[in-house]
Short mmCIF file of C-alpha atoms in Angstrom, two decimals:
data_model
loop_
_atom_site.label_atom_id
_atom_site.label_comp_id
_atom_site.label_asym_id
_atom_site.label_seq_id
_atom_site.Cartn_x
_atom_site.Cartn_y
_atom_site.Cartn_z
CA ILE A 26 26.46 5.00 -4.98
CA PRO A 27 28.92 6.78 -4.18
CA ALA A 28 32.59 5.48 -6.34
CA ALA A 29 34.47 6.69 -3.04
CA PRO A 30 34.60 4.80 0.16
CA ILE A 31 32.21 6.72 2.61
CA HIS A 32 34.06 7.86 5.63
CA TYR A 33 35.76 9.85 2.39
CA MET A 34 32.04 11.99 1.11
CA TYR A 35 31.08 15.32 3.67
CA THR A 36 34.70 15.38 5.57
CA SER A 37 33.64 18.99 5.20
CA ASP A 38 32.74 20.57 8.43
CA LEU A 39 29.14 20.93 7.08
CA THR A 40 28.02 18.04 8.14
CA LYS A 41 28.67 19.45 12.47
CA ASP A 42 26.49 22.13 11.33
CA SER A 43 24.06 22.10 8.03
CA MET A 44 20.83 20.12 9.63
CA TYR A 45 20.68 18.98 5.47
CA HIS A 46 24.64 17.24 5.27
CA ALA A 47 23.94 15.61 8.79
CA LEU A 48 21.04 14.28 7.25
CA THR A 49 22.29 13.45 3.92
CA TYR A 50 25.55 11.76 5.63
CA ALA A 51 23.73 9.67 8.06
CA THR A 52 21.49 8.61 5.52
CA ILE A 53 23.67 6.93 3.36
CA LEU A 54 25.44 5.32 6.75
CA GLU A 55 21.80 4.03 6.77
CA MET A 56 21.19 2.80 3.74
CA GLN A 57 24.62 0.79 4.66
CA ALA A 58 23.76 -0.75 8.01
CA MET A 59 20.72 -1.82 6.66
CA MET A 60 22.07 -3.79 3.49
CA THR A 61 25.65 -5.20 5.67
CA PHE A 62 24.33 -5.59 9.21
CA GLU A 63 27.38 -5.52 10.32
CA PRO A 64 27.22 -4.52 14.19
CA GLN A 65 29.75 -1.80 14.12
CA HIS A 66 27.90 -0.63 10.52
CA ILE A 67 24.91 -0.21 12.51
CA LEU A 68 26.32 1.27 15.72
CA ALA A 69 27.73 3.57 13.73
CA ALA A 70 24.79 5.40 11.27
CA GLY A 71 23.43 4.86 15.05
CA THR A 72 25.69 7.57 16.16
CA THR A 73 25.45 10.12 13.10
CA MET A 74 21.49 9.50 13.11
CA LYS A 75 21.63 10.74 16.46
CA GLU A 76 23.77 13.96 15.53
CA ALA A 77 22.13 14.47 12.97
CA GLN A 78 19.04 14.27 14.33
CA ALA A 79 20.45 17.66 17.93
CA ILE A 80 22.28 19.35 15.13
CA CYS A 81 17.69 19.31 14.10
CA GLN A 82 16.45 19.95 17.37
CA ARG A 83 19.21 23.72 17.62
CA HIS A 84 16.67 24.83 14.76
CA ARG A 85 13.50 23.36 15.90
CA LYS A 86 10.76 26.09 17.64
CA LYS A 87 11.60 26.96 20.60
CA SER A 88 8.80 27.83 22.03
CA SER A 89 5.13 25.58 22.16
CA PHE A 90 3.03 28.68 23.07
CA SER A 91 3.92 30.25 18.87
CA LYS A 92 1.81 28.62 16.19
CA ASN A 93 3.84 30.55 13.72
CA PHE A 94 6.70 27.94 12.21
CA THR A 95 9.60 30.77 10.55
CA GLU A 96 11.05 28.84 7.37
CA GLU A 97 14.40 27.51 9.30
CA GLU A 98 12.00 25.76 11.47
CA LEU A 99 9.58 23.92 9.47
CA HIS A 100 12.77 22.76 7.82
CA ALA A 101 14.18 21.34 10.52
CA GLU A 102 11.24 19.77 11.71
CA VAL A 103 10.40 17.91 8.69
CA CYS A 104 14.58 17.02 8.98
CA TYR A 105 13.73 15.84 12.31
CA ALA A 106 10.47 14.03 11.68
CA GLU A 107 12.82 12.50 9.51
CA CYS A 108 15.89 11.01 11.70
CA LEU A 109 13.26 9.71 14.19
CA LEU A 110 12.32 7.68 11.73
CA GLN A 111 14.88 6.03 11.12
CA ARG A 112 17.12 6.14 14.31
CA ALA A 113 13.40 4.07 15.19
CA ALA A 114 14.55 1.30 11.92
CA LEU A 115 18.25 1.76 13.77
CA THR A 116 17.08 0.93 17.51
CA PHE A 117 15.08 -1.88 15.64
CA LEU A 118 17.95 -3.70 14.36
CA GLN A 119 20.95 -3.24 17.04
CA ASP A 120 19.10 -4.36 20.00
CA GLU A 121 16.54 -7.70 20.48
CA ASN A 122 14.83 -6.38 24.23
CA MET A 123 11.99 -5.46 24.81
CA ILE A 124 13.15 -1.65 26.11
CA SER A 125 14.28 -2.00 22.50
CA PHE A 126 10.82 -1.57 20.98
CA ILE A 127 8.91 0.53 23.04
CA LYS A 128 11.76 3.30 22.30
CA GLY A 129 11.55 2.27 18.19
CA GLY A 130 7.55 1.90 18.75
CA ILE A 131 7.25 5.49 20.54
CA LYS A 132 10.05 7.35 17.93
CA VAL A 133 7.60 6.57 15.38
CA ARG A 134 5.23 7.79 16.76
CA ASN A 135 6.68 10.85 17.25
CA SER A 136 7.76 10.91 13.79
CA TYR A 137 4.31 10.63 11.97
CA GLN A 138 3.04 13.19 14.96
CA THR A 139 5.69 15.64 13.29
CA TYR A 140 4.59 14.35 9.58
CA LYS A 141 0.71 15.05 10.09
CA GLU A 142 1.78 18.04 12.61
CA LEU A 143 3.83 19.39 9.08
CA HIS A 144 0.75 18.15 6.85
CA THR A 145 -1.92 20.27 8.38
CA VAL A 146 0.59 23.65 8.41
CA LEU A 147 1.11 23.63 4.75
CA ASN A 148 -2.23 22.92 4.26
CA SER A 149 -3.70 25.31 5.79
CA SER A 150 -4.01 29.18 5.16
CA ALA A 151 -2.61 31.24 6.73
CA TYR A 152 1.00 29.12 4.98
CA SER A 153 3.00 31.58 3.06
CA GLN A 154 5.68 29.95 0.44
CA GLY A 155 8.83 30.41 1.89
CA HIS A 156 13.04 31.19 -0.79
CA ASN A 157 12.50 27.34 -0.49
CA HIS A 158 9.37 25.50 -0.12
CA GLY A 159 9.82 22.70 -3.20
CA HIS A 160 12.38 21.12 -0.31
CA PHE A 161 10.23 21.70 2.97
CA GLU A 162 6.86 20.67 0.80
CA GLY A 163 9.46 16.95 0.06
CA GLY A 164 10.01 16.36 2.48
CA VAL A 165 6.88 16.25 4.17
CA LYS A 166 4.88 14.30 1.10
CA LEU A 167 8.22 12.04 2.03
CA GLY A 168 7.04 11.11 5.02
CA VAL A 169 3.52 11.52 5.16
CA GLY A 170 3.59 9.42 2.33
CA ALA A 171 5.41 6.50 3.17
CA PHE A 172 2.96 6.07 6.40
CA ASN A 173 0.81 5.88 4.02
CA LEU A 174 1.60 3.85 2.11
CA VAL A 175 3.10 0.91 4.51
CA SER A 176 -0.07 1.62 6.58
CA ARG A 177 -2.34 0.15 3.00
CA ARG A 178 0.28 -2.39 2.37
CA LEU A 179 -1.14 -3.66 6.14
CA ASN A 180 -4.17 -2.73 6.37
CA ILE A 181 -3.85 -0.56 9.32
CA SER A 182 -5.62 3.10 9.45
CA MET A 183 -2.41 6.18 10.73
CA ASN A 184 -5.78 8.30 11.62
CA LYS A 185 -8.35 6.72 12.84
CA ASN A 186 -10.95 10.44 12.96
CA HIS A 187 -10.35 10.95 8.74
CA LYS A 188 -11.47 9.39 5.79
CA ILE A 189 -8.03 8.41 3.27
CA PRO A 190 -8.24 7.99 0.17
CA SER A 191 -6.75 4.13 -0.17
CA ASP A 192 -3.85 4.73 -3.14
CA PHE A 193 -3.85 8.63 -0.89
CA GLY A 194 0.64 8.30 0.23
CA LEU A 195 1.04 6.69 -3.30
CA GLN A 196 -0.68 10.20 -4.26
CA GLN A 197 1.94 11.81 -2.03
CA LEU A 198 4.88 10.37 -3.29
CA GLN A 199 4.09 10.31 -7.35
CA GLU A 200 3.73 13.90 -6.58
CA GLY A 201 7.09 14.56 -4.31
CA SER A 202 8.46 12.76 -7.57
CA LYS A 203 8.03 15.55 -9.75
CA GLU A 204 9.04 17.90 -7.95
CA GLY A 205 12.36 18.54 -8.52
CA THR A 206 13.11 18.38 -5.17
CA PHE A 207 15.82 17.43 -2.52
CA ARG A 208 13.62 14.54 -1.73
CA SER A 209 12.70 13.74 -4.35
CA PHE A 210 14.50 10.78 -5.64
CA LEU A 211 14.15 9.11 -1.70
CA CYS A 212 10.08 9.34 -3.39
CA ASN A 213 10.64 7.93 -7.07
CA MET A 214 13.09 5.10 -5.80
CA LEU A 215 10.31 4.18 -2.03
CA LEU A 216 7.79 3.95 -5.16
CA LEU A 217 9.93 1.64 -7.38
CA CYS A 218 10.67 -0.58 -4.15
CA TYR A 219 6.89 -0.38 -4.54
CA HIS A 220 6.13 -0.97 -7.49
CA THR A 221 8.83 -3.78 -7.53
CA PHE A 222 8.34 -5.54 -4.34
CA MET A 223 6.73 -4.79 -1.97
CA SER A 224 2.58 -4.56 -4.03
CA PHE A 225 4.37 -8.10 -6.07
CA ILE A 226 5.56 -10.46 -3.12
CA LEU A 227 2.91 -8.66 -0.58
CA GLY A 228 0.66 -8.57 -3.06
CA THR A 229 -0.91 -10.91 -5.23
CA GLY A 230 2.00 -10.70 -7.85
CA GLU A 231 1.54 -8.33 -10.28
CA GLY A 232 2.99 -4.18 -9.15
CA ASP A 233 3.50 -2.10 -11.80
CA VAL A 234 5.44 -2.41 -14.21
CA HIS A 235 4.84 0.50 -16.23
CA ASP A 236 4.35 3.01 -13.65
CA ALA A 237 8.04 1.81 -12.66
CA GLU A 238 9.48 1.96 -16.10
CA LYS A 239 8.69 5.60 -16.02
CA LEU A 240 9.67 7.15 -13.19
CA LEU A 241 13.33 4.60 -13.36
CA GLN A 242 13.69 5.71 -17.47
CA PRO A 243 14.88 9.46 -16.97
CA TYR A 244 17.32 7.99 -14.06
CA LEU A 245 18.33 5.28 -16.14
CA GLN A 246 18.96 7.69 -19.35
CA LYS A 247 20.91 9.79 -17.10
CA TYR A 248 23.25 7.28 -15.39
CA PRO A 249 23.33 3.37 -17.37
CA LYS A 250 25.97 2.67 -15.78
CA GLY A 251 24.64 3.62 -12.23
CA SER A 252 24.34 0.39 -10.16
CA ILE A 253 20.84 1.01 -8.63
CA PHE A 254 19.82 1.69 -11.80
CA LEU A 255 20.73 -1.47 -13.68
CA PHE A 256 18.99 -3.42 -10.54
CA PHE A 257 15.85 -1.92 -10.64
CA ALA A 258 16.03 -2.16 -13.70
CA GLY A 259 16.98 -5.34 -14.33
CA ARG A 260 13.58 -6.04 -11.54
CA ILE A 261 11.11 -5.27 -13.60
CA GLU A 262 12.83 -6.90 -16.54
CA GLU A 263 13.22 -10.24 -14.95
CA MET A 264 8.84 -9.15 -13.55
CA LYS A 265 7.86 -8.91 -17.04
CA GLY A 266 9.05 -11.81 -17.70
CA ASN A 267 12.07 -10.74 -19.90
CA LEU A 268 14.33 -13.04 -18.20
CA ASP A 269 17.56 -12.55 -20.31
CA ALA A 270 17.44 -9.89 -19.88
CA ALA A 271 16.57 -9.45 -16.27
CA ILE A 272 20.14 -11.51 -16.27
CA THR A 273 21.31 -8.74 -18.34
CA ARG A 274 20.96 -5.81 -15.99
CA PHE A 275 21.78 -7.27 -12.97
CA GLN A 276 24.89 -8.91 -13.96
CA GLU A 277 25.90 -5.50 -15.12
CA CYS A 278 24.63 -4.28 -12.02
CA CYS A 279 27.16 -6.30 -10.32
CA GLU A 280 29.62 -5.41 -12.99
CA ALA A 281 29.00 -1.45 -12.30
CA GLN A 282 31.14 -0.65 -9.04
CA GLN A 283 32.63 -2.78 -6.77
CA GLN A 284 32.46 -0.21 -3.21
CA TRP A 285 28.93 -1.86 -1.75
CA LYS A 286 29.13 -5.14 -2.18
CA GLU A 287 25.91 -5.26 -0.58
CA PHE A 288 24.44 -4.17 -4.45
CA HIS A 289 26.37 -7.41 -5.43
CA HIS A 290 24.25 -9.98 -3.69
CA MET A 291 20.98 -8.20 -4.10
CA CYS A 292 21.50 -9.13 -8.56
CA TYR A 293 23.03 -12.12 -6.64
CA TRP A 294 19.45 -13.32 -4.60
CA GLU A 295 18.23 -12.19 -8.36
CA LEU A 296 19.97 -14.19 -10.28
CA MET A 297 19.23 -16.80 -8.22
CA TRP A 298 15.83 -16.83 -8.67
CA CYS A 299 16.18 -16.46 -12.67
CA PHE A 300 18.58 -19.68 -13.54
CA THR A 301 15.14 -21.05 -12.03
CA TYR A 302 12.34 -19.80 -13.11
CA LYS A 303 14.49 -21.18 -15.80
CA LYS A 304 14.85 -24.34 -14.61
CA HIS A 305 18.78 -23.99 -14.75
CA PHE A 306 19.32 -25.79 -10.94
CA LYS A 307 23.12 -25.00 -10.96
CA MET A 308 23.98 -21.79 -12.73
CA ALA A 309 21.11 -21.09 -9.57
CA TYR A 310 23.09 -23.48 -7.12
CA PHE A 311 25.67 -21.19 -8.00
CA TYR A 312 24.30 -18.01 -6.79
CA ALA A 313 22.40 -19.64 -3.79
CA ASP A 314 26.15 -20.40 -2.64
CA LEU A 315 27.97 -17.61 -3.31
CA LEU A 316 24.87 -15.78 -0.75
CA SER A 317 25.72 -18.51 1.70
CA LYS A 318 29.51 -16.52 1.22
CA GLU A 319 29.18 -13.72 1.37
CA ASN A 320 26.07 -12.58 2.36
CA CYS A 321 24.35 -12.19 6.57
CA TRP A 322 20.82 -11.19 6.27
CA SER A 323 19.74 -15.17 6.25
CA LYS A 324 22.62 -18.10 5.93
CA ALA A 325 20.06 -21.22 6.67
CA THR A 326 17.66 -18.77 4.04
CA TYR A 327 21.16 -19.21 1.60
CA MET A 328 21.80 -23.09 2.59
CA TYR A 329 18.82 -24.03 2.23
CA MET A 330 18.59 -22.71 -0.78
CA LYS A 331 21.87 -24.70 -2.18
CA ALA A 332 20.10 -27.36 -0.78
CA ALA A 333 17.31 -27.27 -2.47
CA TYR A 334 18.24 -26.99 -5.85
CA LEU A 335 20.73 -30.46 -5.56
CA SER A 336 17.96 -32.35 -4.81
CA MET A 337 16.46 -31.24 -8.38
CA LEU A 338 20.30 -33.19 -9.56
CA THR A 339 20.84 -36.46 -10.42
CA ALA A 340 23.77 -37.75 -7.90
CA ASP A 341 26.74 -37.51 -10.48
CA ASP A 342 25.56 -33.77 -10.69
CA CYS A 343 25.66 -33.21 -7.13
CA LEU A 344 29.38 -34.66 -7.55
CA THR A 345 30.77 -32.22 -9.15
CA PHE A 346 29.70 -29.66 -6.34
CA GLY A 347 31.47 -31.64 -3.05
CA GLU A 348 28.28 -31.39 -1.18
CA THR A 349 24.69 -33.74 -1.26
CA ALA A 350 21.50 -32.14 -0.39
CA PHE A 351 21.18 -33.82 2.56
CA THR A 352 23.62 -32.49 4.47
CA LEU A 353 22.92 -28.84 3.73
CA PHE A 354 19.11 -29.80 4.91
CA ARG A 355 21.52 -31.34 8.13
CA GLN A 356 23.00 -27.43 8.83
CA VAL A 357 19.83 -25.51 7.55
CA PRO A 358 18.53 -25.52 11.40
CA GLY A 359 21.28 -25.46 13.39
CA LEU A 360 22.25 -20.71 11.32
CA LYS A 361 19.36 -20.15 12.79
CA GLN A 362 19.18 -16.07 13.69
CA LYS A 363 17.38 -12.80 14.82
CA ILE A 364 17.53 -9.40 13.44
CA ALA A 365 15.17 -7.31 15.66
CA GLY A 366 14.94 -10.12 18.06
CA LYS A 367 12.01 -11.85 15.42
CA SER A 368 13.86 -15.05 12.91
CA LEU A 369 12.79 -13.69 9.63
CA PRO A 370 10.49 -15.88 8.10
CA THR A 371 11.48 -17.18 5.02
CA GLU A 372 14.42 -18.50 6.85
CA LYS A 373 11.82 -20.47 10.54
CA PHE A 374 10.06 -21.87 6.96
CA ALA A 375 13.28 -22.97 5.83
CA ILE A 376 14.20 -24.92 9.25
CA ARG A 377 10.59 -26.35 9.14
CA LYS A 378 10.74 -28.15 5.94
CA ALA A 379 14.64 -29.08 6.70
CA ARG A 380 13.83 -31.09 10.09
CA ARG A 381 12.08 -34.28 7.70
CA TYR A 382 15.66 -34.67 6.91
CA LEU A 383 16.77 -34.31 10.89
CA ALA A 384 15.10 -38.01 10.85
CA GLU A 385 16.44 -41.39 10.91
CA ASN A 386 14.20 -42.25 7.64
CA PRO A 387 14.10 -38.99 6.52
CA ILE A 388 11.47 -38.38 3.78
CA PRO A 389 12.66 -35.90 0.02
CA LEU A 390 11.33 -32.96 0.16
CA PRO A 391 9.17 -33.57 -3.56
CA ALA A 392 10.72 -29.80 -5.22
CA PRO A 393 11.51 -27.76 -2.16
CA PRO A 394 12.71 -25.44 -4.98
CA LEU A 395 9.73 -24.44 -6.63
CA GLU A 396 8.25 -24.71 -3.39
CA MET A 397 10.40 -21.59 -2.02
CA MET A 398 9.47 -19.76 -5.66
CA TYR A 399 5.63 -20.20 -4.59
CA ILE A 400 6.42 -18.27 -1.26
CA TRP A 401 7.82 -14.98 -3.76
CA ASN A 402 5.30 -15.14 -5.65
CA GLY A 403 7.54 -16.71 -8.73
CA TYR A 404 4.91 -18.01 -10.88
CA THR A 405 3.25 -14.79 -12.47
CA VAL A 406 6.62 -14.41 -13.57
CA ILE A 407 6.70 -18.11 -14.97
CA GLY A 408 3.12 -17.14 -16.14
CA LYS A 409 4.55 -15.40 -18.86
CA HIS A 410 5.93 -18.11 -20.55
CA LYS A 411 3.66 -20.98 -22.00
CA ASP A 412 7.24 -22.95 -21.95
CA LEU A 413 8.58 -22.10 -18.43
CA THR A 414 5.44 -22.74 -17.29
CA GLU A 415 4.91 -26.19 -19.02
CA GLY A 416 8.25 -27.46 -18.18
CA MET A 417 7.68 -27.17 -15.06
CA LEU A 418 4.81 -28.36 -15.43
CA LYS A 419 6.67 -31.59 -16.64
CA THR A 420 9.07 -31.11 -13.86
CA LEU A 421 5.72 -31.79 -10.64
CA ASP A 422 4.73 -34.38 -12.68
CA GLU A 423 7.92 -36.23 -12.50
CA ALA A 424 8.12 -35.68 -8.65
CA GLN A 425 4.70 -36.68 -8.09
CA LYS A 426 5.59 -39.54 -9.68
CA LYS A 427 8.91 -40.09 -7.14
CA LEU A 428 6.25 -39.58 -3.91
CA ASP A 429 7.14 -42.91 -1.61
CA ARG A 430 3.29 -43.97 0.31
CA THR A 431 4.37 -41.95 3.84
CA ASP A 432 3.46 -40.30 6.80
CA LEU A 433 3.93 -36.88 4.45
CA SER A 434 2.76 -38.75 0.93
CA ILE A 435 -0.81 -36.71 2.48
CA ASP A 436 1.44 -33.24 2.97
CA ASP A 437 3.20 -33.68 -1.06
CA GLN A 438 0.37 -34.81 -2.74
CA CYS A 439 -1.19 -31.76 -1.74
CA LEU A 440 1.61 -29.06 -1.87
CA LEU A 441 1.77 -30.75 -5.76
CA SER A 442 -1.65 -30.50 -6.57
CA LEU A 443 -0.95 -26.24 -5.81
CA LEU A 444 1.12 -26.17 -7.28
CA LYS A 445 -0.47 -27.96 -10.46
CA GLY A 446 -2.41 -25.33 -10.22
CA LEU A 447 -1.13 -23.09 -10.65
CA CYS A 448 0.48 -23.80 -13.66
CA LEU A 449 -2.33 -24.93 -14.90
CA LYS A 450 -3.87 -21.46 -13.71
CA HIS A 451 -1.96 -19.88 -15.97
CA LEU A 452 -2.20 -22.02 -19.32
CA GLY A 453 -5.73 -21.45 -19.47
CA HIS A 454 -6.83 -24.20 -18.22
CA GLN A 455 -9.07 -23.58 -15.76
CA GLU A 456 -11.31 -26.00 -14.16
CA GLU A 457 -8.46 -29.07 -13.74
CA ALA A 458 -6.45 -25.73 -12.26
CA GLU A 459 -9.56 -25.60 -10.35
CA HIS A 460 -10.41 -29.29 -9.90
CA TYR A 461 -5.59 -28.69 -7.72
CA PHE A 462 -7.02 -26.27 -5.91
CA THR A 463 -9.54 -28.21 -4.51
CA LEU A 464 -7.90 -31.21 -4.04
CA VAL A 465 -5.58 -29.16 -1.37
CA LEU A 466 -9.49 -28.11 0.53
CA CYS A 467 -10.63 -32.22 0.41
CA ASN A 468 -7.18 -33.16 2.29
CA GLU A 469 -7.14 -30.54 4.61
CA THR A 470 -7.44 -32.69 7.57
CA GLN A 471 -4.93 -34.98 6.32
CA ILE A 472 -2.57 -32.32 5.85
CA LYS A 473 0.03 -33.03 9.13
CA TYR A 474 2.66 -30.27 8.84
CA ASP A 475 1.57 -28.54 6.05
CA HIS A 476 -1.31 -26.15 7.35
CA TYR A 477 -0.12 -22.81 5.32
CA LEU A 478 -0.74 -24.82 1.94
CA VAL A 479 -4.90 -25.03 2.86
CA PRO A 480 -4.95 -21.05 2.93
CA ASN A 481 -3.01 -20.88 -0.15
CA ALA A 482 -4.89 -22.49 -2.17
CA LEU A 483 -8.48 -20.83 -1.13
CA LEU A 484 -6.50 -18.28 -2.01
CA GLU A 485 -5.92 -19.29 -5.45
CA HIS A 486 -8.52 -20.69 -6.07
CA GLY A 487 -10.54 -17.05 -4.81
CA LEU A 488 -7.56 -15.73 -7.43
CA LEU A 489 -9.42 -17.41 -9.69
CA CYS A 490 -12.35 -16.72 -10.30
CA LEU A 491 -12.00 -12.69 -9.90
CA GLU A 492 -10.69 -13.40 -13.05
CA GLN A 493 -13.26 -15.84 -14.02
CA GLY A 494 -15.25 -12.91 -12.89
CA ARG A 495 -17.53 -14.86 -10.11
CA ARG A 496 -16.67 -11.88 -7.57
CA ASP A 497 -18.81 -12.56 -4.89
CA GLU A 498 -17.33 -16.84 -5.23
CA ALA A 499 -13.60 -14.88 -5.00
CA ILE A 500 -14.67 -12.64 -1.55
CA LYS A 501 -15.97 -15.83 -0.09
CA LEU A 502 -13.21 -17.92 -0.67
CA LEU A 503 -10.30 -14.85 0.41
CA GLU A 504 -12.56 -14.30 3.49
CA ALA A 505 -12.13 -18.04 4.36
CA ALA A 506 -8.62 -18.58 4.01
CA LYS A 507 -8.63 -14.95 5.63
CA GLN A 508 -10.76 -15.97 9.08
CA ASN A 509 -10.65 -19.12 9.37
CA TYR A 510 -6.81 -20.67 8.91
CA LYS A 511 -4.18 -19.13 12.66
CA ASN A 512 -0.52 -20.13 13.28
CA TYR A 513 0.76 -21.62 10.05
CA SER A 514 4.03 -21.53 7.91
CA MET A 515 4.59 -18.00 5.88
CA GLU A 516 1.11 -16.00 7.75
CA SER A 517 1.50 -12.50 7.64
CA ARG A 518 2.48 -13.20 3.93
CA THR A 519 -0.37 -14.63 2.97
CA HIS A 520 -2.75 -12.21 4.68
CA PHE A 521 -1.22 -9.44 3.56
CA ARG A 522 -1.60 -11.19 -0.88
CA ILE A 523 -5.65 -12.64 0.16
CA GLN A 524 -5.76 -8.15 1.22
CA ALA A 525 -4.05 -7.47 -2.21
CA ALA A 526 -7.04 -9.94 -3.23
CA LEU A 527 -9.85 -8.65 -1.65
CA HIS A 528 -9.48 -4.86 -2.12
CA LYS A 529 -9.33 -5.66 -5.99
CA ALA A 530 -12.35 -7.82 -5.51
CA ARG A 531 -14.69 -5.47 -4.37
CA GLY A 532 -12.44 -2.71 -6.85
CA THR A 533 -13.31 -5.16 -9.35
CA ARG A 534 -17.21 -5.46 -8.17
CA GLU A 535 -17.55 -1.60 -6.55
CA ASN A 536 -17.20 -0.65 -10.76
CA GLY A 537 -18.60 -3.01 -12.27
CA THR A 538 -15.60 -4.09 -14.38
CA HIS A 539 -14.78 -7.27 -15.88
CA VAL A 540 -10.81 -9.08 -14.23
CA PRO A 541 -10.83 -10.44 -18.01
CA ALA A 542 -8.75 -14.47 -17.79
CA SER A 543 -5.24 -14.34 -17.42
CA PRO A 544 -3.60 -15.24 -21.40
#
């Protein structure tokens, strides 16, 4: 991350003539826009990326009849494809109308087609390596790898005519990261995001800590005060369950630079969860409050989390903050916003849960931070610590004792059963865990609003069976979760997790391996 403000960088005329300088400068502005969601940043990035694309266009092959490319034309093609993809992302952010979505979709398709053609050129016998071959190859591997990685996670095929190995995207990015080219860093960062976020949050909560550490270590050694590297170091420690080490890393990240406050906000989000795992709800509230005041991503989610933490404290403790859970929950629905024409799934979930408090006689949520923790796969983190898991189980038991008999008592009972089942699974009490997951299914017809609990109970039951080596039973449960339930909260995220679990189950069956139970 630059030490000086962005507009002081790349001030030479090279950004007006060199496609790589133009693309790099535009990419930095796009990073800023993606992190701030500020309209002026999105507009500036879009304009600069469009100018970079025009520079690439000047260097592209003029005739479509010739099959041969000069080295400069190949580099122009790969830079052009990168500009298209980044402009598509900005188009989705900038406007909310259907025309913008169509334009963005066309850019994505054209970008993919260009990468696919360049990949064919790269692997053809007629291709001869130029002086800057490595940078061209790195660009192709970045694009092809990114598209295939995303398509694998979304369970869609980018190429209908050829069978592509499931790990092809990872392989392309791994190769691109090792070659020391212009795009090696981007390949590494994309892999780190995949291992520490995408496969963790949208998968079975495992991620690949070993590969992430291996990728990060050289950068951390070379740039020990680099914000982005300290952030990923914190994220890795968090996934490993080393919460104190993670907290230290995130705090170091905030201290390392002051220019991009958005990095601070990313750290605040992670710090909020680290303190949630430790049940330090006052500290978690502190970071949720900072986010609600400084960050524009989702004011409704931040307000919901503030209210959720206060709901876990005593009335006297709440007095010190000058706010109450009740008043904060009532503010959540009014903070709804749209990004790329749609509300964020987490925000929609928070708003739906907070609507309870709009009633004349509101029924309190039983343990809202612990429910949201499940949405973000947090139980796989505390599951690495017996004391934290036992503490969470005790909190859930206390919440159950406070439940009143109301119209929503079945919903609340089923929520607590799901979360208790998770804790018991991580503690090794598998029969008890299975009992609680089954309890949710037994009460399916009586659930009034929280219908998402049923497919998620099937998912967790399936993962439990998989750990015990009951693969066929696991697949049956996972298929039921996938096929039989629609239109529930956080549906896409649950589907991603089910798909990851099915991939894992079918992979173990094909390999004839046994998946050991959690410690």
